[in-house]
PDB file of C-alpha atoms in Angstrom:
ATOM      1  CA  LYS A  14      79.504  31.455 -30.446  1.00 68.00           C
ATOM      2  CA  ASN A  15      81.756  28.479 -30.581  1.00 71.00           C
ATOM      3  CA  GLN A  16      80.854  27.037 -34.094  1.00 87.00           C
ATOM      4  CA  VAL A  17      81.471  23.432 -36.117  1.00 91.00           C
ATOM      5  CA  GLU A  18      80.410  23.333 -39.578  1.00 93.00           C
ATOM      6  CA  GLN A  19      81.362  20.379 -42.055  1.00 94.00           C
ATOM      7  CA  SER A  20      80.609  20.189 -44.896  1.00 93.00           C
ATOM      8  CA  PRO A  21      80.104  18.514 -48.324  1.00 92.00           C
ATOM      9  CA  GLN A  22      76.730  18.342 -46.768  1.00 90.00           C
ATOM     10  CA  SER A  23      75.300  15.591 -48.754  1.00 90.00           C
ATOM     11  CA  LEU A  24      78.114  12.842 -51.253  1.00 92.00           C
ATOM     12  CA  ILE A  25      77.207   9.978 -52.964  1.00 92.00           C
ATOM     13  CA  ILE A  26      80.560   8.145 -53.909  1.00 93.00           C
ATOM     14  CA  LEU A  27      81.118   4.240 -55.174  1.00 93.00           C
ATOM     15  CA  GLU A  28      81.334   1.170 -53.052  1.00 94.00           C
ATOM     16  CA  GLY A  29      84.958   1.252 -53.752  1.00 95.00           C
ATOM     17  CA  LYS A  30      85.890   4.461 -53.629  1.00 95.00           C
ATOM     18  CA  ASN A  31      87.972   5.933 -51.075  1.00 95.00           C
ATOM     19  CA  CYS A  32      86.430   9.926 -50.189  1.00 96.00           C
ATOM     20  CA  THR A  33      86.895  12.967 -47.195  1.00 96.00           C
ATOM     21  CA  LEU A  34      84.849  14.824 -45.009  1.00 96.00           C
ATOM     22  CA  GLN A  35      85.583  17.918 -43.656  1.00 97.00           C
ATOM     23  CA  CYS A  36      84.900  19.449 -40.222  1.00 96.00           C
ATOM     24  CA  ASN A  37      85.945  23.361 -39.428  1.00 95.00           C
ATOM     25  CA  TYR A  38      85.261  24.489 -35.738  1.00 93.00           C
ATOM     26  CA  THR A  39      85.386  27.760 -33.866  1.00 91.00           C
ATOM     27  CA  VAL A  40      85.011  25.471 -30.219  1.00 80.00           C
ATOM     28  CA  SER A  41      88.649  27.789 -28.430  1.00 77.00           C
ATOM     29  CA  PRO A  42      90.160  26.200 -26.475  1.00 79.00           C
ATOM     30  CA  PHE A  43      88.667  22.575 -27.297  1.00 79.00           C
ATOM     31  CA  SER A  44      88.934  19.491 -25.164  1.00 81.00           C
ATOM     32  CA  ASN A  45      88.419  17.588 -27.426  1.00 86.00           C
ATOM     33  CA  LEU A  46      86.543  16.159 -30.957  1.00 91.00           C
ATOM     34  CA  ARG A  47      84.766  13.751 -32.094  1.00 92.00           C
ATOM     35  CA  TRP A  48      83.212  11.740 -35.761  1.00 95.00           C
ATOM     36  CA  TYR A  49      79.820   9.596 -34.865  1.00 94.00           C
ATOM     37  CA  LYS A  50      78.403   7.519 -37.155  1.00 95.00           C
ATOM     38  CA  GLN A  51      74.374   7.864 -37.094  1.00 93.00           C
ATOM     39  CA  ASP A  52      73.005   5.214 -38.868  1.00 92.00           C
ATOM     40  CA  THR A  53      69.309   6.047 -40.892  1.00 87.00           C
ATOM     41  CA  GLY A  54      66.482   6.182 -37.605  1.00 85.00           C
ATOM     42  CA  ARG A  55      69.540   4.897 -35.104  1.00 88.00           C
ATOM     43  CA  GLY A  56      71.432   6.944 -32.715  1.00 90.00           C
ATOM     44  CA  PRO A  57      75.475   8.356 -33.347  1.00 92.00           C
ATOM     45  CA  VAL A  58      78.009   5.586 -32.903  1.00 91.00           C
ATOM     46  CA  SER A  59      81.422   6.696 -31.773  1.00 90.00           C
ATOM     47  CA  LEU A  60      84.538   6.421 -34.617  1.00 93.00           C
ATOM     48  CA  THR A  61      87.158   8.241 -33.487  1.00 90.00           C
ATOM     49  CA  ILE A  62      87.521  10.666 -30.265  1.00 88.00           C
ATOM     50  CA  MET A  63      91.525  13.291 -30.743  1.00 89.00           C
ATOM     51  CA  THR A  64      92.258  15.621 -28.761  1.00 86.00           C
ATOM     52  CA  PHE A  65      94.175  18.402 -28.887  1.00 81.00           C
ATOM     53  CA  SER A  66      97.819  17.042 -29.375  1.00 86.00           C
ATOM     54  CA  GLU A  67      96.799  14.299 -31.933  1.00 89.00           C
ATOM     55  CA  ASN A  68      96.509  14.673 -34.946  1.00 91.00           C
ATOM     56  CA  THR A  69      95.897  11.703 -36.802  1.00 94.00           C
ATOM     57  CA  LYS A  70      93.790   8.567 -34.963  1.00 93.00           C
ATOM     58  CA  SER A  71      91.943   5.583 -36.569  1.00 94.00           C
ATOM     59  CA  ASN A  72      89.686   3.613 -36.869  1.00 93.00           C
ATOM     60  CA  GLY A  73      89.505   0.499 -39.665  1.00 95.00           C
ATOM     61  CA  ARG A  74      88.430   2.016 -42.406  1.00 96.00           C
ATOM     62  CA  TYR A  75      88.003   4.849 -40.603  1.00 96.00           C
ATOM     63  CA  THR A  76      90.784   7.369 -39.984  1.00 96.00           C
ATOM     64  CA  ALA A  77      90.283  11.286 -38.689  1.00 96.00           C
ATOM     65  CA  THR A  78      92.662  14.141 -38.764  1.00 96.00           C
ATOM     66  CA  LEU A  79      92.822  17.073 -37.317  1.00 94.00           C
ATOM     67  CA  ASP A  80      94.732  19.962 -37.397  1.00 92.00           C
ATOM     68  CA  ALA A  81      94.078  22.451 -34.181  1.00 88.00           C
ATOM     69  CA  ASP A  82      96.546  25.065 -35.458  1.00 89.00           C
ATOM     70  CA  THR A  83      93.652  25.903 -38.835  1.00 92.00           C
ATOM     71  CA  LYS A  84      90.816  24.541 -36.084  1.00 92.00           C
ATOM     72  CA  GLN A  85      89.700  22.132 -39.100  1.00 95.00           C
ATOM     73  CA  SER A  86      90.055  18.180 -39.348  1.00 96.00           C
ATOM     74  CA  SER A  87      89.197  15.500 -41.458  1.00 97.00           C
ATOM     75  CA  LEU A  88      87.727  12.124 -41.806  1.00 97.00           C
ATOM     76  CA  HIS A  89      88.455   9.728 -44.633  1.00 97.00           C
ATOM     77  CA  ILE A  90      87.105   6.691 -45.478  1.00 96.00           C
ATOM     78  CA  THR A  91      88.383   3.861 -47.280  1.00 96.00           C
ATOM     79  CA  ALA A  92      87.902   1.491 -50.101  1.00 96.00           C
ATOM     80  CA  SER A  93      83.464   2.761 -48.817  1.00 95.00           C
ATOM     81  CA  GLN A  94      81.519  -0.427 -48.405  1.00 96.00           C
ATOM     82  CA  LEU A  95      77.645  -0.271 -49.011  1.00 96.00           C
ATOM     83  CA  SER A  96      77.107  -0.305 -44.978  1.00 95.00           C
ATOM     84  CA  ASP A  97      79.907   2.951 -44.732  1.00 96.00           C
ATOM     85  CA  SER A  98      76.136   4.783 -45.922  1.00 95.00           C
ATOM     86  CA  ALA A  99      75.009   7.175 -43.197  1.00 95.00           C
ATOM     87  CA  SER A 100      74.810  10.746 -42.091  1.00 94.00           C
ATOM     88  CA  TYR A 101      78.720  11.374 -40.546  1.00 96.00           C
ATOM     89  CA  ILE A 102      78.427  14.001 -37.132  1.00 95.00           C
ATOM     90  CA  CYS A 103      81.549  15.985 -36.464  1.00 94.00           C
ATOM     91  CA  VAL A 104      80.453  17.184 -32.016  1.00 92.00           C
ATOM     92  CA  VAL A 105      83.675  18.728 -30.868  1.00 89.00           C
ATOM     93  CA  ARG A 106      83.330  19.184 -27.206  1.00 84.00           C
ATOM     94  CA  PRO A 107      84.350  23.108 -25.155  1.00 80.00           C
ATOM     95  CA  GLN A 108      88.025  22.607 -22.593  1.00 75.00           C
ATOM     96  CA  ARG A 109      85.826  24.728 -19.376  1.00 63.00           C
ATOM     97  CA  GLY A 110      84.832  23.714 -16.344  1.00 53.00           C
ATOM     98  CA  GLY A 111      80.612  22.650 -15.937  1.00 47.00           C
ATOM     99  CA  SER A 112      78.737  19.963 -17.819  1.00 52.00           C
ATOM    100  CA  TYR A 113      80.985  19.843 -20.870  1.00 63.00           C
ATOM    101  CA  ILE A 114      78.284  20.748 -23.770  1.00 75.00           C
ATOM    102  CA  PRO A 115      79.658  19.769 -26.960  1.00 83.00           C
ATOM    103  CA  THR A 116      79.029  21.369 -29.840  1.00 85.00           C
ATOM    104  CA  PHE A 117      77.707  19.534 -32.563  1.00 88.00           C
ATOM    105  CA  GLY A 118      78.358  19.618 -35.854  1.00 91.00           C
ATOM    106  CA  ARG A 119      74.497  19.311 -39.065  1.00 90.00           C
ATOM    107  CA  GLY A 120      76.469  15.938 -40.589  1.00 92.00           C
ATOM    108  CA  THR A 121      77.260  14.645 -43.720  1.00 94.00           C
ATOM    109  CA  SER A 122      74.975  12.315 -45.710  1.00 92.00           C
ATOM    110  CA  LEU A 123      77.554   9.818 -47.167  1.00 94.00           C
ATOM    111  CA  ILE A 124      75.435   6.785 -49.167  1.00 93.00           C
ATOM    112  CA  VAL A 125      77.641   4.160 -51.079  1.00 94.00           C
ATOM    113  CA  HIS A 126      76.703   3.128 -54.108  1.00 91.00           C
ATOM    114  CA  PRO A 127      76.805  -0.577 -55.666  1.00 90.00           C
TER     115      PRO A 127
ATOM    116  CA  SER B   7      80.043  -0.042 -21.279  1.00 72.00           C
ATOM    117  CA  GLN B   8      77.089   1.774 -21.034  1.00 77.00           C
ATOM    118  CA  THR B   9      74.104   0.490 -22.531  1.00 87.00           C
ATOM    119  CA  ILE B  10      70.648   2.837 -22.838  1.00 92.00           C
ATOM    120  CA  HIS B  11      67.545   2.264 -23.539  1.00 92.00           C
ATOM    121  CA  GLN B  12      65.027   4.966 -25.247  1.00 93.00           C
ATOM    122  CA  TRP B  13      61.338   3.682 -25.861  1.00 88.00           C
ATOM    123  CA  PRO B  14      59.179   3.376 -27.734  1.00 89.00           C
ATOM    124  CA  ALA B  15      61.231   3.549 -31.236  1.00 89.00           C
ATOM    125  CA  THR B  16      57.996   5.019 -33.371  1.00 91.00           C
ATOM    126  CA  LEU B  17      55.306   7.311 -31.463  1.00 94.00           C
ATOM    127  CA  VAL B  18      52.848   9.042 -33.961  1.00 95.00           C
ATOM    128  CA  GLN B  19      50.551  11.401 -31.055  1.00 95.00           C
ATOM    129  CA  PRO B  20      48.069  14.052 -31.817  1.00 95.00           C
ATOM    130  CA  VAL B  21      48.225  18.250 -31.302  1.00 95.00           C
ATOM    131  CA  GLY B  22      48.186  18.667 -27.769  1.00 95.00           C
ATOM    132  CA  SER B  23      48.201  15.234 -26.695  1.00 95.00           C
ATOM    133  CA  PRO B  24      50.397  14.598 -23.279  1.00 95.00           C
ATOM    134  CA  LEU B  25      54.043  12.944 -24.345  1.00 95.00           C
ATOM    135  CA  SER B  26      56.234  11.213 -22.651  1.00 94.00           C
ATOM    136  CA  LEU B  27      59.398   9.744 -23.108  1.00 94.00           C
ATOM    137  CA  GLU B  28      62.074   7.225 -21.049  1.00 94.00           C
ATOM    138  CA  CYS B  29      65.253   6.959 -20.975  1.00 95.00           C
ATOM    139  CA  THR B  30      67.177   4.341 -18.146  1.00 94.00           C
ATOM    140  CA  VAL B  31      70.466   3.932 -18.390  1.00 93.00           C
ATOM    141  CA  GLU B  32      72.855   0.499 -17.685  1.00 90.00           C
ATOM    142  CA  GLY B  33      76.281  -0.536 -16.487  1.00 85.00           C
ATOM    143  CA  THR B  34      77.188   3.294 -14.956  1.00 80.00           C
ATOM    144  CA  SER B  35      76.352   5.479 -12.441  1.00 82.00           C
ATOM    145  CA  ASN B  36      75.726   8.773 -11.593  1.00 84.00           C
ATOM    146  CA  PRO B  37      76.035   9.753 -15.676  1.00 88.00           C
ATOM    147  CA  ASN B  38      75.577  13.107 -17.149  1.00 89.00           C
ATOM    148  CA  LEU B  39      72.391  12.586 -19.194  1.00 92.00           C
ATOM    149  CA  TYR B  40      71.418  14.398 -22.135  1.00 93.00           C
ATOM    150  CA  TRP B  41      67.969  14.996 -25.116  1.00 94.00           C
ATOM    151  CA  TYR B  42      68.349  15.871 -28.007  1.00 93.00           C
ATOM    152  CA  ARG B  43      66.684  16.510 -30.650  1.00 93.00           C
ATOM    153  CA  GLN B  44      67.148  16.768 -34.751  1.00 89.00           C
ATOM    154  CA  ALA B  45      65.322  17.165 -36.944  1.00 79.00           C
ATOM    155  CA  ALA B  46      65.676  16.056 -41.112  1.00 73.00           C
ATOM    156  CA  GLY B  47      68.551  17.234 -42.325  1.00 70.00           C
ATOM    157  CA  ARG B  48      69.903  19.260 -38.956  1.00 74.00           C
ATOM    158  CA  GLY B  49      71.544  19.000 -36.504  1.00 80.00           C
ATOM    159  CA  LEU B  50      71.266  17.750 -32.766  1.00 87.00           C
ATOM    160  CA  GLN B  51      69.536  20.476 -30.733  1.00 88.00           C
ATOM    161  CA  LEU B  52      70.692  20.089 -26.965  1.00 89.00           C
ATOM    162  CA  LEU B  53      67.064  20.251 -25.565  1.00 93.00           C
ATOM    163  CA  PHE B  54      68.262  18.975 -21.591  1.00 93.00           C
ATOM    164  CA  TYR B  55      70.449  18.158 -19.627  1.00 90.00           C
ATOM    165  CA  SER B  56      71.187  16.651 -15.734  1.00 92.00           C
ATOM    166  CA  VAL B  57      74.398  15.613 -13.986  1.00 89.00           C
ATOM    167  CA  GLY B  58      72.343  14.433 -11.301  1.00 90.00           C
ATOM    168  CA  ILE B  59      68.605  13.140  -9.498  1.00 92.00           C
ATOM    169  CA  GLY B  60      66.380  16.465 -10.092  1.00 91.00           C
ATOM    170  CA  GLN B  61      69.018  18.276 -11.485  1.00 91.00           C
ATOM    171  CA  ILE B  62      67.570  19.896 -15.291  1.00 91.00           C
ATOM    172  CA  SER B  63      69.065  22.143 -16.408  1.00 89.00           C
ATOM    173  CA  SER B  64      66.967  23.460 -20.290  1.00 88.00           C
ATOM    174  CA  GLU B  65      69.191  24.663 -23.567  1.00 80.00           C
ATOM    175  CA  VAL B  66      66.416  26.550 -25.031  1.00 77.00           C
ATOM    176  CA  PRO B  67      62.857  27.013 -24.573  1.00 69.00           C
ATOM    177  CA  GLN B  68      60.186  25.291 -25.273  1.00 80.00           C
ATOM    178  CA  ASN B  69      57.253  22.828 -25.387  1.00 88.00           C
ATOM    179  CA  LEU B  70      59.004  20.675 -23.528  1.00 93.00           C
ATOM    180  CA  SER B  71      60.636  19.548 -19.717  1.00 94.00           C
ATOM    181  CA  ALA B  72      62.793  16.954 -18.797  1.00 95.00           C
ATOM    182  CA  SER B  73      62.870  14.860 -14.983  1.00 95.00           C
ATOM    183  CA  ARG B  74      65.406  12.892 -13.866  1.00 96.00           C
ATOM    184  CA  PRO B  75      63.071  10.379 -10.107  1.00 94.00           C
ATOM    185  CA  GLN B  76      66.745   8.398 -10.053  1.00 93.00           C
ATOM    186  CA  ASP B  77      70.160   8.194 -10.424  1.00 93.00           C
ATOM    187  CA  ARG B  78      69.941   6.453 -14.375  1.00 93.00           C
ATOM    188  CA  GLN B  79      66.575   7.050 -15.161  1.00 95.00           C
ATOM    189  CA  PHE B  80      65.227  10.438 -17.310  1.00 96.00           C
ATOM    190  CA  ILE B  81      62.208  11.524 -19.250  1.00 96.00           C
ATOM    191  CA  LEU B  82      60.956  14.305 -22.087  1.00 95.00           C
ATOM    192  CA  SER B  83      58.018  15.223 -21.278  1.00 95.00           C
ATOM    193  CA  SER B  84      54.881  17.985 -23.029  1.00 95.00           C
ATOM    194  CA  LYS B  85      51.121  18.571 -21.307  1.00 94.00           C
ATOM    195  CA  LYS B  86      50.515  19.360 -25.061  1.00 95.00           C
ATOM    196  CA  LEU B  87      52.136  18.549 -28.109  1.00 95.00           C
ATOM    197  CA  LEU B  88      53.327  20.799 -31.074  1.00 94.00           C
ATOM    198  CA  LEU B  89      53.802  20.099 -34.182  1.00 94.00           C
ATOM    199  CA  SER B  90      57.075  21.777 -34.297  1.00 90.00           C
ATOM    200  CA  ASP B  91      57.655  18.704 -31.235  1.00 92.00           C
ATOM    201  CA  SER B  92      58.112  16.768 -34.306  1.00 92.00           C
ATOM    202  CA  GLY B  93      61.753  14.738 -34.798  1.00 92.00           C
ATOM    203  CA  PHE B  94      63.515  12.820 -34.411  1.00 93.00           C
ATOM    204  CA  TYR B  95      64.800  12.854 -30.139  1.00 95.00           C
ATOM    205  CA  LEU B  96      67.858  10.970 -28.788  1.00 95.00           C
ATOM    206  CA  CYS B  97      68.945  10.482 -25.305  1.00 95.00           C
ATOM    207  CA  ALA B  98      72.249  10.896 -24.921  1.00 92.00           C
ATOM    208  CA  SER B  99      74.534   9.992 -21.436  1.00 90.00           C
ATOM    209  CA  LYS B 100      78.086  10.509 -20.724  1.00 82.00           C
ATOM    210  CA  TRP B 101      80.492   9.449 -17.187  1.00 65.00           C
ATOM    211  CA  GLY B 102      83.306  10.728 -16.623  1.00 61.00           C
ATOM    212  CA  THR B 103      85.464  13.245 -18.214  1.00 58.00           C
ATOM    213  CA  GLY B 104      87.617  11.515 -20.276  1.00 57.00           C
ATOM    214  CA  GLY B 105      84.801   9.543 -22.327  1.00 59.00           C
ATOM    215  CA  GLY B 106      82.459  10.547 -24.525  1.00 69.00           C
ATOM    216  CA  TYR B 107      79.104  10.373 -24.786  1.00 80.00           C
ATOM    217  CA  THR B 108      76.810   6.885 -25.553  1.00 87.00           C
ATOM    218  CA  PHE B 109      73.380   7.170 -26.977  1.00 91.00           C
ATOM    219  CA  GLY B 110      70.125   5.695 -27.491  1.00 92.00           C
ATOM    220  CA  SER B 111      68.597   3.975 -30.255  1.00 91.00           C
ATOM    221  CA  GLY B 112      66.162   7.371 -31.037  1.00 93.00           C
ATOM    222  CA  THR B 113      62.664   7.859 -30.437  1.00 94.00           C
ATOM    223  CA  ARG B 114      60.670   9.288 -34.089  1.00 93.00           C
ATOM    224  CA  LEU B 115      58.026  11.578 -32.914  1.00 94.00           C
ATOM    225  CA  THR B 116      54.854  12.993 -36.191  1.00 94.00           C
ATOM    226  CA  VAL B 117      52.775  15.471 -34.165  1.00 94.00           C
ATOM    227  CA  VAL B 118      49.713  14.818 -36.800  1.00 95.00           C
TER     228      VAL B 118
END
């Protein structure tokens, strides 16, 4: 069964600090891995996407890494801002024909305090 | 780029009442469309997906149904809501094989 596990479940950090969120998956073979940011009460918004051949991708202060051998990904947030407070969701899309149903992690809730 | 319109944003309905949530997509044609539910503190659960007009696949048995009367319209319905239907409902669209998913802003449904 395809699974995506994220840790920690929740995280509180001070503004300006860095943090790293983890994502472990069992989806195999997989097509791509995405990190989404979901503000409270809103739909998720894509931050990064990586295929199995990529091991790092940056989007501003967000840097995602991928180790396809260990099936692990991380999202590193640098110099956190109050607006980074949100849920961060790891999504892995399997490599197969048809509709490419992705597997979603439960997300990490990040709170940035001033 | 794709834009998804989803409404209403918030809905409070009594148990046993019907439900209709609508989602429309702009900026693309023949997208795959999805309905997800997100319970508090839980991940997104895929409810239905559609690869074309009139084509609906259900991922989990439940009290809900979906329809796709037009290429860029996806509707989530129920004849009689249950308390367990409460949650945050998200419509998503995907076009092509390389792109990601675009999500609507969601509907917060509370069944009382």
